[in-house]
CSV table of C-alpha atoms and ligand atoms in Angstrom, one decimal:
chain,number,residue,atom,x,y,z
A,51,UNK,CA,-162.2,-146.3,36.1
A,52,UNK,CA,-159.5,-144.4,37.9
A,53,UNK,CA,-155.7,-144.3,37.5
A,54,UNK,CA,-155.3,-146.7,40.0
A,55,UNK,CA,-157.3,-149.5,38.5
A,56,UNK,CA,-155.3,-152.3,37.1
A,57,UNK,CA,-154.6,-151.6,33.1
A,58,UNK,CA,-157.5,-152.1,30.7
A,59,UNK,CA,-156.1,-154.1,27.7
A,60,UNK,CA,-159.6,-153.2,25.6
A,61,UNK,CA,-158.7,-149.1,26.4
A,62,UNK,CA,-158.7,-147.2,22.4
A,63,UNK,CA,-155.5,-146.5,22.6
A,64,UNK,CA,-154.1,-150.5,23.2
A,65,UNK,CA,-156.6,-150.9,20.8
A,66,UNK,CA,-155.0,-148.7,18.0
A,67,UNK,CA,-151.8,-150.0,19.4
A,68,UNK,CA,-152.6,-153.5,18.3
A,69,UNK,CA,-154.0,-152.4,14.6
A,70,UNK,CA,-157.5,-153.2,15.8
A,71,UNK,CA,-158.5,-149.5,15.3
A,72,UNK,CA,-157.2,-146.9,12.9
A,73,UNK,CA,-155.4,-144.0,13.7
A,74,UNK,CA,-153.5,-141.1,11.8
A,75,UNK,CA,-149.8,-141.9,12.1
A,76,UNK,CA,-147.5,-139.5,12.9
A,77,UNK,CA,-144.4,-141.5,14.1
A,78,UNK,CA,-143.7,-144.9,15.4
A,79,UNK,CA,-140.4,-146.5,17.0
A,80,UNK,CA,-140.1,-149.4,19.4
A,81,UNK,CA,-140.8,-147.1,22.1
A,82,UNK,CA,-144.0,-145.1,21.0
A,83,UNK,CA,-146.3,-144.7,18.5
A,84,UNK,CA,-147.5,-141.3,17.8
A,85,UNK,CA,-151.4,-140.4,16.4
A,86,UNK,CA,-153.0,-136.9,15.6
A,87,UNK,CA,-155.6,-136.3,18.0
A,88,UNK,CA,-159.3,-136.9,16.8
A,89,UNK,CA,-160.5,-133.5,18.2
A,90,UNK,CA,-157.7,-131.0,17.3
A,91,UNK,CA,-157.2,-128.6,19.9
A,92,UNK,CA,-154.8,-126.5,17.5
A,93,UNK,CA,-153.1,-127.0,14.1
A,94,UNK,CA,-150.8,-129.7,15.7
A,95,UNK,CA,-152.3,-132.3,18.1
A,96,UNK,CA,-150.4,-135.0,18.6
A,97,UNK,CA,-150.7,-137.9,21.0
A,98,UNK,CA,-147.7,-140.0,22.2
A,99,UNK,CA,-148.0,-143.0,23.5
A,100,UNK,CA,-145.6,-145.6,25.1
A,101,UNK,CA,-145.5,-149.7,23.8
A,102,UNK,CA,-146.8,-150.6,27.0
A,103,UNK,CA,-149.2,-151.1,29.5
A,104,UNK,CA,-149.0,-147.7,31.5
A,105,UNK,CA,-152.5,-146.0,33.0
A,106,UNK,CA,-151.5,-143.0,33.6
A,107,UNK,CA,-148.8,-140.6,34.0
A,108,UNK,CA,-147.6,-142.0,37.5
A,109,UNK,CA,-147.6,-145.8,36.6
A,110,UNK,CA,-145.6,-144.7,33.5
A,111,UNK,CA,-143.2,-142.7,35.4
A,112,UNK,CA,-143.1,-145.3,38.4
A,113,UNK,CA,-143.0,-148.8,36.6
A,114,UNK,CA,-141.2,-148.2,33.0
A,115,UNK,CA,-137.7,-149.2,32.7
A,116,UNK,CA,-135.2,-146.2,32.4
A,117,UNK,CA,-134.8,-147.5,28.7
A,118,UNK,CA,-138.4,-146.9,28.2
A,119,UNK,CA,-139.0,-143.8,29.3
A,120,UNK,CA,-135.5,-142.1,27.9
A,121,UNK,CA,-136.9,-144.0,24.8
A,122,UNK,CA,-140.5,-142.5,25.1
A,123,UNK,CA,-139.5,-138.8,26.0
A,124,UNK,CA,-136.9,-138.5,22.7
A,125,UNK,CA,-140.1,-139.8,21.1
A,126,UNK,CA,-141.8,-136.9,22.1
A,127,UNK,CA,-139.0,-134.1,21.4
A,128,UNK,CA,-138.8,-135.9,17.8
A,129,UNK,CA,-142.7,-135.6,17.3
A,130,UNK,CA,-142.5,-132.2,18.2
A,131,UNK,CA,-139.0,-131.8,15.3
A,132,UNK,CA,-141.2,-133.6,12.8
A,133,UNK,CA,-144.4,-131.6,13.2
A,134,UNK,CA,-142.3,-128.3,12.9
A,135,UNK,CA,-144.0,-126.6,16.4
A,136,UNK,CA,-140.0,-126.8,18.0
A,137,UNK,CA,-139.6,-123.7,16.1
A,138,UNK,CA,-143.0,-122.1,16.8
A,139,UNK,CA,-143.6,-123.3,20.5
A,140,UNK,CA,-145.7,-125.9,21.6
A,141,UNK,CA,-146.7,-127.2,24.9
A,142,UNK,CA,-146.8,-131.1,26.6
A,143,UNK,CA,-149.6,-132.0,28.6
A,144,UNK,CA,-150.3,-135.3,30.2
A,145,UNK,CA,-153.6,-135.7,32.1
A,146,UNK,CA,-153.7,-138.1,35.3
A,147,UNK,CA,-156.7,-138.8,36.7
A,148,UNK,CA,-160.1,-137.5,37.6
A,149,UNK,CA,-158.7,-133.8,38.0
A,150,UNK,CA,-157.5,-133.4,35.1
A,151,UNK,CA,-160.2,-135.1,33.3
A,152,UNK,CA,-158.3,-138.0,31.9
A,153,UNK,CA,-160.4,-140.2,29.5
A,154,UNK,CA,-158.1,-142.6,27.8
A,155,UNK,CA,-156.1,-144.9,30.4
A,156,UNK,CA,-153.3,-145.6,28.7
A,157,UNK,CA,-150.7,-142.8,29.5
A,158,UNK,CA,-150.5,-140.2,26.3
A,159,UNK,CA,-148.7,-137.0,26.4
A,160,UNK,CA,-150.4,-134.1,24.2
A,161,UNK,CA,-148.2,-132.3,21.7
A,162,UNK,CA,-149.8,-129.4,20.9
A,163,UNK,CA,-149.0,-126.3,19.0
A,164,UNK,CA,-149.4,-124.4,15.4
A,165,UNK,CA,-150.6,-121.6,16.8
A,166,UNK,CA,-150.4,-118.9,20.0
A,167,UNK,CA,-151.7,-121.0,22.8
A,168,UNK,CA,-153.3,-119.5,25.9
A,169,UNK,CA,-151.1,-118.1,28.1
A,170,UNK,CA,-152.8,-119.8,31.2
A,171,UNK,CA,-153.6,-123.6,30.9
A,172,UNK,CA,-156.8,-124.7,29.9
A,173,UNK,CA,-159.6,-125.1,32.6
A,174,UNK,CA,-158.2,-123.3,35.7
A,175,UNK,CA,-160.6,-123.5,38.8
A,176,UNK,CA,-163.2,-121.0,38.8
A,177,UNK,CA,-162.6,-120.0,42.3
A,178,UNK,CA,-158.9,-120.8,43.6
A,179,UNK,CA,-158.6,-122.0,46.9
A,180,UNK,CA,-157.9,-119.4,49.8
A,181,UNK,CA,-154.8,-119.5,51.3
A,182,UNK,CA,-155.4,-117.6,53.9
B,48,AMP,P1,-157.2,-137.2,27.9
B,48,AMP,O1,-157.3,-138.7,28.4
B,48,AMP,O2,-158.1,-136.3,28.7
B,48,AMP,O3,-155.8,-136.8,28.0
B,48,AMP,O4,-157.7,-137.1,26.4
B,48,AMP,C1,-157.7,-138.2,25.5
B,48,AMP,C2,-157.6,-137.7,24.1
B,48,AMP,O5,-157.7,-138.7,23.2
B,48,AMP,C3,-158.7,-136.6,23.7
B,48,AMP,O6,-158.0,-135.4,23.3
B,48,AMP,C4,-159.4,-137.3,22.6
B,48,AMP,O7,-159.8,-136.4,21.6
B,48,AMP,C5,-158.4,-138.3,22.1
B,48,AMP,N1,-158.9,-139.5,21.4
B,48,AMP,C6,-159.9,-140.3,21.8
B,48,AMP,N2,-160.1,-141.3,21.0
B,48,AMP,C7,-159.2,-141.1,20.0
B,48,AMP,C8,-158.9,-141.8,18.8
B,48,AMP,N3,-159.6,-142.9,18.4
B,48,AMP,N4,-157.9,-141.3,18.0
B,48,AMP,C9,-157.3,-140.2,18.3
B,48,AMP,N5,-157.5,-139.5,19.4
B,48,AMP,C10,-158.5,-140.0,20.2
C-alpha cells in the first residue's frame, strides 16, 4: 500500500469512522472525529481525522474542499484546547508515506503532548546525507 493507491474503504480508521470498530472519543464535529491513540506516545495522544476519504496528507491537502480543511484544522486547534496541552505545548505530526512510516491510510494528524517532548523529532536518519 502506498500513498498513492486509490483509498481503502476497509483501512481502521474508516472503519472506526463508520462505528464498525471502537475507539476512545475525544471530539467529533461534521468535519473530524478525534480518538486517543492506542499506543500513547506521551500523556496526550490524540488522532484527528477528517469525514472523508483522504490517504494521506497530500490527497487531503490537494483534494478537500477549503470548507473541509478550514473545518478539519480548527478541529485540531480545539483538540489540542480540550486536552489542555495549548497551555503546556504540544506538537502536530502527520506521517505521509513510506518515509515516514505511515501505517494507517486514512490521513490523521498526531496531537501530542503532556509532557517535555524531544527537542529533535523522532527517528532522524542515522547518517544525514552529505552535502558536500
Ligand atoms: P501512522 O500511520 O504512522 O501515523 O500511525 C498510525 C497510528 O495509529 C499509530 O500511532 C497507532 O498506534 C494508531 N492506531 C492504530 N490502530 C488504532 C486504533 N484502532 N485506535 C487508535 N489508534 C490506532
Amino acid at each position: 500500500m502506498t500513498t498513492t493507491a486509490p483509498y481503502d474503504k476497509t483501512n481502521i480508521f474508516a472503519r472506526i469512522l463508520r462505528g464498525e470498530l471502537p475507539c476512545k472519543k475525544v471530539f467529533e464535529n461534521e468535519f473530524a472525529l478525534a480518538f486517543e491513540d492506542i499506543h500513547p506516545s506521551a500523556p496526550v495522544h490524540v488522532l484527528v481525522i477528517p469525514k472523508g476519504e483522504f490517504v494521506s496528507f497530500d490527497d487531503f491537502a490537494a483534494k478537500a474542499s477549503e470548507v473541509m480543511q478550514a473545518g478539519f484544522w480548527r478541529a485540531v486547534g480545539t483538540v489540542a484546547r480540550q486536552t489542555g496541552v495549548d497551555k503546556t505545548g504540544y506538537r502536530i505530526v502527520a506521517n505521509h508515506g513510506a518515509d515516514a512510516h505511515q501505517i494507517v491510510f486514512h490521513f490523521h494528524v498526531h496531537v501530542i503532548g503532556g509532557r517535555q517532548l524531544s527537542s529533535k523529532m523522532a527517528n532522524m536518519p542515522k547518517e544525514l546525507p552529505q552535502t558536500a
